[in-house]
Coordinates of C-alpha atoms in Angstrom, one line a residue:
X1 CA 0.0 0.0 0.0
X2 CA 1.4 3.4 -1.0
X3 CA 1.9 6.0 1.8
X4 CA 3.9 9.2 2.2
X5 CA 6.1 10.5 5.1
X6 CA 6.8 14.2 5.3
X7 CA 10.1 15.8 6.5
X8 CA 12.4 18.6 5.7
X9 CA 13.9 18.9 2.2
X10 CA 17.7 19.4 2.5
X11 CA 19.2 18.2 -0.8
X12 CA 17.3 18.7 -4.0
X13 CA 16.3 16.1 -6.6
X14 CA 14.5 12.8 -6.9
X15 CA 15.8 9.4 -5.9
X16 CA 14.0 6.1 -6.5
X17 CA 15.4 2.9 -5.0
X18 CA 15.1 0.0 -2.5
X19 CA 15.3 0.9 1.2
X20 CA 18.3 0.0 3.2
X21 CA 17.6 0.4 6.9
X22 CA 20.4 1.2 9.3
X23 CA 19.2 -0.3 12.5
X24 CA 20.0 1.3 15.9
X25 CA 21.8 -1.1 18.2
X26 CA 23.0 -1.0 21.7
X27 CA 26.4 -1.7 20.2
X28 CA 27.9 0.6 17.7
X29 CA 28.5 -1.3 14.5
X30 CA 30.2 -0.4 11.3
X31 CA 28.1 -0.2 8.2
X32 CA 30.0 -0.5 4.9
X33 CA 29.9 -2.4 1.6
X34 CA 32.3 -5.2 1.0
X35 CA 33.8 -6.4 -2.2
X36 CA 32.3 -9.5 -3.9
X37 CA 35.5 -11.4 -3.1
X38 CA 35.1 -10.7 0.6
X39 CA 31.7 -12.4 0.9
X40 CA 33.0 -15.7 2.2
X41 CA 35.2 -14.0 4.7
X42 CA 32.3 -12.0 6.1
X43 CA 30.1 -15.1 6.3
X44 CA 32.9 -16.9 8.1
X45 CA 33.2 -14.1 10.6
X46 CA 29.5 -14.5 11.4
X47 CA 29.9 -18.3 11.6
X48 CA 32.9 -17.9 14.0
X49 CA 31.0 -15.5 16.2
X50 CA 28.0 -17.8 16.3
X51 CA 30.2 -20.8 17.2
X52 CA 31.9 -18.8 19.9
X53 CA 28.6 -17.8 21.5
X54 CA 27.3 -21.4 21.2
X55 CA 30.4 -22.6 23.1
X56 CA 29.8 -19.9 25.7
X57 CA 26.2 -20.9 26.2
X58 CA 27.1 -24.6 26.3
X59 CA 29.5 -23.9 29.2
X60 CA 26.9 -21.8 31.0
X61 CA 24.4 -24.7 30.5
X62 CA 27.0 -27.1 32.0
X63 CA 27.5 -24.8 35.0
X64 CA 23.8 -24.5 35.5
X65 CA 23.4 -28.3 35.4
X66 CA 25.8 -28.6 38.4
X67 CA 23.8 -26.1 40.5
X68 CA 21.0 -26.9 42.7
X69 CA 17.5 -25.5 42.3
X70 CA 18.1 -22.7 44.8
X71 CA 21.2 -21.4 42.8
X72 CA 19.8 -21.9 39.3
X73 CA 16.0 -22.1 38.8
X74 CA 15.0 -24.4 36.0
X75 CA 13.7 -21.3 34.0
X76 CA 17.4 -20.3 33.6
X77 CA 18.2 -23.5 31.9
X78 CA 15.2 -23.2 29.7
X79 CA 16.2 -19.7 28.8
X80 CA 19.7 -20.8 27.8
X81 CA 18.1 -23.5 25.7
X82 CA 16.0 -20.9 23.9
X83 CA 19.1 -18.8 23.2
X84 CA 20.8 -21.8 21.7
X85 CA 17.8 -22.5 19.5
X86 CA 17.7 -18.9 18.4
X87 CA 21.4 -18.9 17.7
X88 CA 21.0 -21.9 15.4
X89 CA 17.8 -20.7 13.8
X90 CA 18.0 -20.9 10.0
X91 CA 16.0 -17.7 9.6
X92 CA 18.9 -15.9 11.3
X93 CA 21.7 -17.6 9.5
X94 CA 20.1 -17.7 6.1
X95 CA 19.0 -14.0 6.3
X96 CA 22.5 -12.9 7.3
X97 CA 23.9 -14.8 4.3
X98 CA 21.4 -13.1 2.1
X99 CA 22.4 -9.6 3.1
X100 CA 26.1 -10.4 2.8
X101 CA 25.8 -12.2 -0.6
X102 CA 23.1 -10.2 -2.3
X103 CA 23.6 -6.7 -0.8
X104 CA 27.3 -7.0 0.0
X105 CA 26.8 -5.7 3.6
X106 CA 29.6 -6.3 6.1
X107 CA 28.9 -8.9 8.7
X108 CA 27.8 -6.7 11.5
X109 CA 25.5 -4.7 9.3
X110 CA 24.0 -7.9 7.9
X111 CA 23.4 -9.3 11.4
X112 CA 21.7 -6.2 12.7
X113 CA 19.6 -6.0 9.5
X114 CA 18.4 -9.6 9.9
X115 CA 17.7 -8.9 13.5
X116 CA 15.4 -6.1 12.5
X117 CA 13.6 -8.3 10.0
X118 CA 13.0 -11.1 12.5
X119 CA 12.1 -8.7 15.3
X120 CA 9.2 -7.4 13.2
X121 CA 7.9 -10.9 12.8
X122 CA 8.0 -11.3 16.6
X123 CA 6.2 -8.0 17.0
X124 CA 3.3 -9.3 14.8
X125 CA 2.8 -12.5 16.9
X126 CA -0.5 -12.7 18.9
X127 CA 1.0 -14.9 21.6
X128 CA 2.5 -12.7 24.3
X129 CA 5.1 -15.3 25.3
X130 CA 6.4 -15.6 21.8
X131 CA 6.4 -11.8 21.3
X132 CA 8.7 -11.5 24.3
X133 CA 11.2 -13.8 22.7
X134 CA 12.3 -10.8 20.6
X135 CA 14.3 -9.6 23.6
X136 CA 16.1 -13.0 23.7
X137 CA 16.9 -12.7 20.0
X138 CA 18.4 -9.2 20.6
X139 CA 20.5 -10.6 23.4
X140 CA 21.8 -13.4 21.2
X141 CA 22.7 -11.0 18.4
X142 CA 24.3 -8.6 20.9
X143 CA 26.5 -11.5 22.1
X144 CA 27.6 -12.2 18.5
X145 CA 28.3 -8.5 17.9
X146 CA 30.5 -8.4 21.0
X147 CA 32.4 -11.4 19.7
X148 CA 33.0 -9.7 16.3
X149 CA 33.8 -6.3 17.7
X150 CA 37.4 -7.1 18.4
X151 CA 38.0 -8.6 15.0
X152 CA 36.2 -6.1 12.8
X153 CA 37.6 -5.8 9.3
X154 CA 39.1 -2.5 8.1
X155 CA 36.6 -0.5 6.1
X156 CA 36.5 -1.3 2.4
X157 CA 38.2 1.5 0.6
X158 CA 36.1 1.1 -2.6
X159 CA 32.5 0.1 -2.7
X160 CA 31.2 -2.4 -5.3
X161 CA 30.2 -0.9 -8.6
X162 CA 26.5 -0.8 -9.2
X163 CA 24.5 0.0 -12.3
X164 CA 23.0 3.5 -12.1
X165 CA 19.4 3.9 -13.0
X166 CA 19.2 5.1 -16.6
X167 CA 17.5 8.4 -15.8
X168 CA 17.8 9.6 -19.4
X169 CA 16.0 6.6 -20.7
X170 CA 12.4 7.6 -21.2
X171 CA 11.1 4.0 -20.9
X172 CA 13.3 3.0 -18.0
X173 CA 11.5 1.3 -15.1
X174 CA 13.3 2.5 -12.0
X175 CA 12.1 -0.6 -10.1
X176 CA 13.4 -3.0 -12.6
X177 CA 16.8 -3.5 -10.9
X178 CA 17.3 -6.4 -8.5
X179 CA 20.1 -7.8 -6.4
X180 CA 23.3 -5.8 -6.4
X181 CA 22.1 -3.8 -9.5
X182 CA 19.1 -2.2 -7.7
X183 CA 19.4 1.5 -6.8
X184 CA 19.5 1.9 -3.0
X185 CA 18.3 4.6 -0.7
X186 CA 19.3 4.8 3.0
X187 CA 16.7 5.1 5.8
X188 CA 18.0 5.7 9.3
X189 CA 16.9 7.2 12.6
X190 CA 20.0 9.3 12.5
X191 CA 23.5 9.3 11.0
X192 CA 26.6 10.6 12.6
X193 CA 29.0 12.7 10.5
X194 CA 31.3 9.7 10.8
X195 CA 28.6 7.4 9.3
X196 CA 28.0 9.9 6.6
X197 CA 31.7 10.0 5.8
X198 CA 31.7 6.3 5.2
X199 CA 28.5 6.4 3.1
X200 CA 30.0 9.3 1.1
X201 CA 32.1 6.7 -0.7
X202 CA 29.1 4.6 -1.3
X203 CA 26.3 4.1 -3.8
X204 CA 23.2 5.4 -2.2
X205 CA 20.9 7.3 -4.4
X206 CA 19.3 9.2 -1.5
X207 CA 19.0 9.6 2.3
X208 CA 16.1 9.8 4.8
X209 CA 16.5 10.3 8.5
X210 CA 14.0 10.5 11.3
X211 CA 15.8 13.4 13.0
X212 CA 17.9 16.4 12.0
X213 CA 17.4 20.0 10.7
X214 CA 18.2 21.8 7.5
X215 CA 21.7 22.5 8.6
X216 CA 22.4 19.5 10.7
X217 CA 25.7 17.9 9.5
X218 CA 23.7 15.0 8.1
X219 CA 22.0 17.5 5.8
X220 CA 25.2 19.3 4.9
X221 CA 27.0 16.1 4.0
X222 CA 23.9 14.9 2.0
X223 CA 24.1 18.1 0.0
X224 CA 27.8 17.6 -0.4
X225 CA 27.1 14.3 -2.0
X226 CA 24.7 16.0 -4.3
X227 CA 22.0 13.5 -3.8
X228 CA 18.3 13.9 -2.7
X229 CA 17.8 13.9 1.0
X230 CA 15.0 14.4 3.5
X231 CA 15.6 14.7 7.3
X232 CA 13.3 15.2 10.2
X233 CA 11.0 12.5 8.8
X234 CA 10.3 11.4 12.5
X235 CA 9.1 7.8 12.1
X236 CA 10.3 6.9 8.6
X237 CA 12.8 4.3 9.9
X238 CA 9.9 2.6 11.7
X239 CA 7.4 2.7 8.9
X240 CA 9.7 1.8 6.0
X241 CA 10.7 -1.9 5.8
X242 CA 13.9 -3.3 4.5
X243 CA 13.9 -3.6 0.7
X244 CA 10.7 -1.5 0.2
X245 CA 10.7 0.6 -3.0
X246 CA 10.9 4.3 -2.0
X247 CA 10.8 7.6 -3.7
X248 CA 12.7 10.5 -2.1
X249 CA 11.5 14.0 -3.2
X250 CA 14.3 16.2 -2.0
X251 CA 12.6 19.3 -3.3
X252 CA 9.3 18.8 -1.4
X253 CA 10.6 16.9 1.6
X254 CA 8.3 13.9 0.9
X255 CA 9.1 10.2 1.1
X256 CA 6.7 7.9 -0.8
X257 CA 6.8 4.3 0.1
X258 CA 5.7 1.4 -2.1
X259 CA 4.6 3.8 -5.0
X260 CA 2.0 2.9 -7.6
X261 CA 3.0 2.7 -11.3
X262 CA 1.4 6.1 -12.0
X263 CA 3.3 7.8 -9.2
X264 CA 6.5 6.1 -10.3
X265 CA 6.0 7.4 -13.9
X266 CA 5.4 10.9 -12.6
X267 CA 8.6 11.0 -10.5
X268 CA 10.6 9.3 -13.2
X269 CA 9.8 12.2 -15.4
X270 CA 10.8 14.7 -12.7
X271 CA 14.1 12.8 -12.2
X272 CA 14.9 13.1 -15.9
X273 CA 14.1 16.8 -15.9
X274 CA 16.5 17.4 -13.0
X275 CA 19.3 15.5 -14.9
X276 CA 18.7 17.8 -18.0
X277 CA 19.0 20.9 -15.9
X278 CA 22.3 19.8 -14.3
X279 CA 23.6 19.1 -17.8
X280 CA 22.8 22.7 -18.8
X281 CA 24.6 24.1 -15.8
X282 CA 27.8 22.2 -16.7
X283 CA 28.2 24.5 -19.7
X284 CA 29.1 27.3 -17.2
X285 CA 32.0 25.5 -15.6
X286 CA 34.8 27.4 -17.5
X287 CA 33.0 30.8 -17.6
X288 CA 34.4 33.4 -15.2
X289 CA 32.0 34.4 -12.4
X290 CA 31.6 38.1 -13.3
X291 CA 28.4 40.1 -12.9
X292 CA 26.8 42.1 -15.6
X293 CA 28.5 45.3 -14.4
X294 CA 31.9 43.7 -14.4
X295 CA 32.3 42.7 -10.7
X296 CA 34.5 39.6 -10.3
X297 CA 33.1 37.1 -7.7
X298 CA 35.2 34.3 -6.2
X299 CA 33.3 31.0 -6.0
X300 CA 35.2 28.7 -3.6
X301 CA 34.6 25.2 -2.4
X302 CA 33.9 23.7 1.0
X303 CA 35.6 20.3 1.4
X304 CA 36.0 17.6 4.1
X305 CA 38.9 15.5 2.8
X306 CA 41.9 16.2 0.5
X307 CA 40.4 14.0 -2.2
X308 CA 37.4 16.4 -2.4
X309 CA 39.7 18.9 -4.2
X310 CA 39.2 16.8 -7.4
X311 CA 35.5 17.6 -7.3
X312 CA 36.2 21.3 -6.5
X313 CA 38.4 21.8 -9.5
X314 CA 36.0 19.9 -11.7
X315 CA 33.2 22.2 -10.6
X316 CA 35.2 25.3 -11.5
X317 CA 36.1 26.5 -7.9
X318 CA 38.8 29.1 -7.8
X319 CA 40.1 27.9 -4.4
X320 CA 39.0 26.2 -1.2
X321 CA 37.2 28.5 1.1
X322 CA 36.7 26.0 3.9
X323 CA 38.6 22.7 4.5
X324 CA 36.8 21.2 7.5
X325 CA 39.9 19.6 9.0
X326 CA 37.9 17.8 11.8
X327 CA 36.9 15.1 9.3
X328 CA 40.5 13.9 9.5
X329 CA 40.0 13.3 13.2
X330 CA 36.6 11.5 13.0
X331 CA 35.6 7.8 12.5
X332 CA 39.1 6.7 13.3
X333 CA 38.0 3.9 15.6
X334 CA 35.9 2.3 12.9
X335 CA 39.0 2.4 10.6
X336 CA 41.2 0.9 13.3
X337 CA 43.5 4.0 13.3
X338 CA 45.1 5.8 16.2
X339 CA 42.8 8.1 18.2
X340 CA 44.2 11.3 16.6
X341 CA 46.2 11.9 13.4
X342 CA 49.8 12.8 14.2
X343 CA 51.7 15.8 12.7
X344 CA 53.0 13.8 9.7
X345 CA 49.6 12.3 8.8
X346 CA 48.0 15.8 8.9
X347 CA 50.8 17.4 7.0
X348 CA 50.5 14.9 4.2
X349 CA 46.7 15.4 4.1
X350 CA 47.0 19.2 4.0
X351 CA 49.7 19.0 1.4
X352 CA 47.5 16.8 -0.8
X353 CA 44.8 19.4 -0.6
X354 CA 47.2 22.2 -1.6
X355 CA 48.5 20.1 -4.5
X356 CA 45.0 19.1 -5.5
X357 CA 44.0 22.7 -6.0
X358 CA 46.8 23.2 -8.5
X359 CA 48.1 26.6 -7.3
X360 CA 44.7 28.0 -6.0
X361 CA 44.4 29.0 -2.3
X362 CA 43.3 26.6 0.3
X363 CA 41.6 27.8 3.5
X364 CA 42.1 25.3 6.3
X365 CA 39.9 25.6 9.4
X366 CA 41.4 24.2 12.5
X367 CA 39.6 21.4 14.2
X368 CA 35.9 22.1 15.0
X369 CA 34.7 19.2 17.0
X370 CA 32.1 19.0 19.7
X371 CA 28.3 19.7 19.5
X372 CA 27.0 17.5 16.6
X373 CA 30.5 16.5 15.5
X374 CA 31.9 14.4 18.4
X375 CA 35.1 12.4 18.1
X376 CA 34.8 8.7 18.6
X377 CA 33.1 7.8 21.8
X378 CA 32.5 11.3 23.0
X379 CA 28.8 11.8 22.4
X380 CA 27.5 9.6 25.2
X381 CA 29.4 11.5 27.8
X382 CA 27.9 14.8 26.7
X383 CA 24.2 13.8 26.8
X384 CA 23.5 15.8 29.9
X385 CA 25.1 19.0 28.5
X386 CA 24.3 21.4 25.7
X387 CA 27.3 20.6 23.5
X388 CA 26.7 23.5 21.1
X389 CA 27.5 25.9 24.0
X390 CA 30.3 23.8 25.5
X391 CA 33.8 22.7 24.8
X392 CA 34.0 22.8 21.0
X393 CA 36.0 24.3 18.2
X394 CA 38.7 26.7 19.4
X395 CA 37.7 26.1 23.0
X396 CA 38.5 22.4 22.5
X397 CA 41.9 23.3 20.9
X398 CA 42.9 25.8 23.6
X399 CA 42.0 23.1 26.2
X400 CA 44.4 20.7 24.6
X401 CA 47.4 22.8 23.5
X402 CA 49.5 19.8 22.5
X403 CA 46.9 18.6 20.0
X404 CA 46.4 22.1 18.7
X405 CA 50.2 22.7 18.3
X406 CA 50.4 19.5 16.4
X407 CA 47.8 20.7 13.9
X408 CA 49.3 24.1 13.6
X409 CA 52.7 22.7 12.8
X410 CA 51.3 20.4 10.1
X411 CA 49.4 23.3 8.5
X412 CA 52.4 25.6 8.6
X413 CA 54.6 22.9 7.0
X414 CA 52.0 22.3 4.2
X415 CA 52.0 26.1 3.5
X416 CA 55.5 25.6 2.0
X417 CA 53.8 23.8 -0.9
X418 CA 51.2 26.5 -1.8
X419 CA 48.9 29.3 -0.6
X420 CA 47.2 28.4 2.6
X421 CA 44.9 30.5 4.7
X422 CA 44.6 29.5 8.4
X423 CA 41.0 29.9 9.7
X424 CA 40.2 29.8 13.4
X425 CA 36.6 28.8 14.4
X426 CA 34.3 30.1 17.1
X427 CA 36.4 32.8 18.6
X428 CA 34.4 35.2 20.9
X429 CA 36.9 36.7 23.4
X430 CA 40.0 38.9 23.1
X431 CA 41.7 36.5 25.5
X432 CA 41.0 33.6 23.1
X433 CA 42.5 35.6 20.2
X434 CA 45.6 36.3 22.2
X435 CA 46.0 32.6 23.3
X436 CA 45.5 31.4 19.7
X437 CA 48.0 33.9 18.3
X438 CA 50.5 32.9 21.0
X439 CA 50.2 29.2 20.1
X440 CA 50.6 30.0 16.4
X441 CA 53.9 31.8 17.3
X442 CA 54.9 28.8 19.5
X443 CA 54.2 26.4 16.6
X444 CA 56.5 28.5 14.3
X445 CA 59.2 28.6 17.1
X446 CA 59.0 24.8 17.5
X447 CA 59.5 24.3 13.7
X448 CA 62.4 26.8 13.8
X449 CA 64.1 24.8 16.5
X450 CA 63.7 21.6 14.5
X451 CA 64.9 23.3 11.3
X452 CA 61.7 22.4 9.5
X453 CA 60.6 24.2 6.4
X454 CA 57.3 26.0 6.6
X455 CA 55.4 28.7 4.7
X456 CA 53.6 32.0 5.3
X457 CA 49.9 31.8 6.0
X458 CA 47.1 34.4 6.0
X459 CA 45.3 34.4 9.3
X460 CA 41.5 34.4 9.5
X461 CA 38.7 34.1 12.0
X462 CA 35.2 32.7 11.7
X463 CA 32.4 35.0 12.6
X464 CA 29.7 32.6 13.8
X465 CA 28.9 34.0 17.3
X466 CA 26.9 37.3 17.7
X467 CA 29.5 38.5 20.2
X468 CA 32.2 38.2 17.4
X469 CA 30.0 40.0 14.9
X470 CA 29.5 42.8 17.4
X471 CA 33.2 43.3 18.1
X472 CA 34.6 43.2 14.6
X473 CA 37.2 45.9 15.1
X474 CA 38.9 43.8 17.7
X475 CA 39.0 40.9 15.3
X476 CA 40.3 43.0 12.4
X477 CA 43.2 44.3 14.4
X478 CA 44.6 40.7 14.5
X479 CA 43.3 38.9 11.4
X480 CA 43.8 39.3 7.6
X481 CA 40.3 38.1 6.7
X482 CA 37.0 37.0 8.2
X483 CA 34.7 34.2 7.1
X484 CA 31.1 34.3 8.1
X485 CA 29.8 30.9 9.2
X486 CA 26.1 31.5 8.8
X487 CA 24.9 28.1 10.1
X488 CA 26.2 28.7 13.6
X489 CA 25.6 32.4 13.4
X490 CA 21.9 31.7 12.9
X491 CA 21.9 29.1 15.6
X492 CA 23.4 31.3 18.2
X493 CA 21.6 34.5 17.2
X494 CA 18.1 32.9 17.3
X495 CA 18.8 30.3 20.0
X496 CA 17.8 27.4 17.7
X497 CA 19.5 24.0 17.8
X498 CA 20.2 23.5 14.1
X499 CA 20.1 19.7 14.6
X500 CA 16.7 19.6 16.3
X501 CA 13.8 19.0 13.9
X502 CA 11.3 20.1 16.6
X503 CA 12.4 23.7 16.3
X504 CA 13.5 23.6 12.7
X505 CA 10.7 25.9 11.6
X506 CA 12.2 28.7 13.7
X507 CA 15.6 28.4 12.0
X508 CA 15.5 31.4 9.7
X509 CA 18.4 32.6 7.6
X510 CA 16.3 35.7 6.6
X511 CA 15.7 36.8 10.1
X512 CA 16.4 40.6 10.3
X513 CA 18.9 40.1 13.2
X514 CA 20.9 37.6 11.2
X515 CA 20.9 39.7 8.0
X516 CA 22.0 42.7 10.0
X517 CA 25.0 40.9 11.5
X518 CA 26.0 39.5 8.1
X519 CA 25.7 42.9 6.4
X520 CA 27.7 44.8 9.1
X521 CA 30.5 42.2 8.9
X522 CA 30.7 42.6 5.1
X523 CA 30.6 46.4 5.3
X524 CA 33.3 46.7 8.1
X525 CA 35.7 44.4 6.3
X526 CA 35.3 46.3 3.0
X527 CA 35.8 49.6 4.9
X528 CA 39.1 48.3 6.3
X529 CA 40.2 46.6 3.1
X530 CA 40.1 43.2 4.6
X531 CA 38.9 40.0 2.9
X532 CA 35.5 38.6 3.8
X533 CA 33.6 35.5 2.7
X534 CA 30.5 33.5 3.6
X535 CA 31.1 29.8 4.0
X536 CA 27.8 28.7 5.6
X537 CA 24.9 27.2 3.8
X538 CA 23.6 30.7 2.8
X539 CA 26.6 31.0 0.4
X540 CA 25.3 28.0 -1.7
X541 CA 21.6 28.9 -1.5
X542 CA 20.7 30.8 -4.7
X543 CA 17.8 32.4 -2.8
X544 CA 20.5 34.6 -1.1
X545 CA 22.9 35.2 -3.9
X546 CA 21.6 38.5 -5.1
X547 CA 21.2 39.8 -1.6
X548 CA 24.8 38.9 -0.7
X549 CA 26.1 40.5 -3.9
X550 CA 24.1 43.7 -3.1
X551 CA 25.6 43.8 0.4
X552 CA 29.1 43.8 -1.2
X553 CA 30.1 40.2 -0.8
X554 CA 32.5 39.0 -3.5
X555 CA 33.7 35.7 -2.1
X556 CA 31.3 32.7 -1.6
X557 CA 32.3 29.3 -0.4
X558 CA 30.0 26.3 -0.8
X559 CA 30.0 22.7 -1.7
X560 CA 31.2 22.1 -5.2
X561 CA 27.9 20.8 -6.3
X562 CA 26.3 24.2 -5.7
X563 CA 28.9 26.3 -7.5
X564 CA 27.4 26.2 -11.0
X565 CA 23.9 27.2 -9.8
X566 CA 25.3 30.1 -7.9
X567 CA 27.5 31.1 -10.8
X568 CA 24.4 31.3 -13.0
X569 CA 22.8 33.8 -10.5
X570 CA 26.1 35.8 -10.5
X571 CA 26.2 36.0 -14.3
X572 CA 22.6 37.3 -14.4
X573 CA 23.1 40.0 -11.6
X574 CA 24.0 43.7 -11.7
X575 CA 25.8 44.2 -8.4
X576 CA 25.6 48.0 -8.5
X577 CA 21.8 48.0 -9.0
X578 CA 21.4 45.4 -6.3
X579 CA 22.9 47.6 -3.6
X580 CA 19.9 49.8 -2.9
X581 CA 17.5 46.8 -3.1
X582 CA 19.7 44.9 -0.6
X583 CA 19.3 47.8 1.8
X584 CA 15.5 47.6 1.5
X585 CA 15.7 44.0 2.4
X586 CA 17.7 44.8 5.5
X587 CA 15.1 47.4 6.6
X588 CA 12.1 45.3 5.9
X589 CA 10.0 43.8 8.8
X590 CA 9.7 40.6 6.7
X591 CA 12.9 40.2 4.6
X592 CA 11.9 36.8 3.3
X593 CA 8.9 38.4 1.6
X594 CA 11.0 40.9 -0.2
X595 CA 13.5 38.3 -1.2
X596 CA 10.9 36.1 -2.8
X597 CA 9.0 38.9 -4.5
X598 CA 9.6 39.1 -8.3
X599 CA 11.9 41.9 -9.4

């Protein structure tokens, strides 16, 4: 039966595919695709875990047999027998083999997926006693996961190749693919940035999550992958079943489950239209971003990893405006790496980014962890706090000077290979500025004592806290440029948790207070002859391109996939004529209405 789930549209386009559910577990498990030649190895890992748990239960049963009724009631022996039966159940073992063989899931993912399938069957049983056996099954699977945790395989560097749906084929049936050739869409309650980083290398045609807001990092990374996504869909992961056919409408924020042929045909047409529009935009790739009145505009790229520079150059970016270096520090446990990257590992990563941009500048933001970007294992310990207001970004770095100095040395060394701008996140206090500058001097001094080669960097600060936006002159005494992080600036100005779908409707980039802070920052930088850019989601949203041009912004940094659409807006704009209109937007009680009105 066809039904629809509504959420927040965060990445445009239409995706049609079979649902892959990532199941929440009491144990963190890795989710990744294996190569076909790894199928037998993964099945053997499950088999070994099952045998180990069976031995464990057998020993427990033997111990229980030696105990008297007062020490071990007969119900305990019966329970262990049930666990043994569940462990050997063919529905479990055959299902796990299916997910590994047909979908190329890693062993842990296959096990939790089959757990979810069988658990649904238990939920539908009328007999209360049998329904309660679901908890026993969960315990058995959890024992197996514990057994596998210490021997988890390294993440597969390359996912298996799948056939893409032929969107340009008018007669193509998007539901015709089966097995490893079927397009896949990911359905989850939530995804951490680390999960997203792994899936970024993968083959999903779209994403849906129960939670998250328009600028949650799940949404940001989904946009960075340039695939349709809907977040804040609340109960989607409970309503959608494994392998259901699903349509994701990333423009409207709608998820359609088990669509009828008529609905499929309609969305298939929309999908093809989207592909044609993207094709038209690619013709602008080599065209300079210059307004009708001759104003040159720098369109820069936001990246997470050095390898993303390839996409940035391909999209026509004239530099990297934001390298989110924290992604080098995340998901390391899952990859069986050391907790933090050392200086040499970071230096090599930054150097690859510089070399990847082929002489164009690279802006590296120092580590910005905390809040919705925890390092491995940190999230649980912060549940009782408000992490967005806690120890994150530069506060984290200043609290761990050794870690920060390591990163600074690596960045300075990489600057010997090309133009690097060093960007500091979330500064608010003059004392933090002084401490940061002192540590940068100390990093240079340490490199001097080692005789290491390093380069000159331009120093910049993020403006993402209202306090910073209101004390610009202090910042401009010390920094060469400022970069406005609109995502956090909106969050902190309006007191809206940008990852909380319950208050997502209050997250308003066009709020007069937000626009005033952005406008004043641009104006003051221009007055003092300092560089200024916007690197938040607002920079890649074509709704705001004309306004930012009218306010005097000439440097936009966004995900590479958004560059061509913004460039199209720039090419159609007359920056001089937009200046007075931009001021009218600032002075309006309802700026959003002015922005959306035809001109």
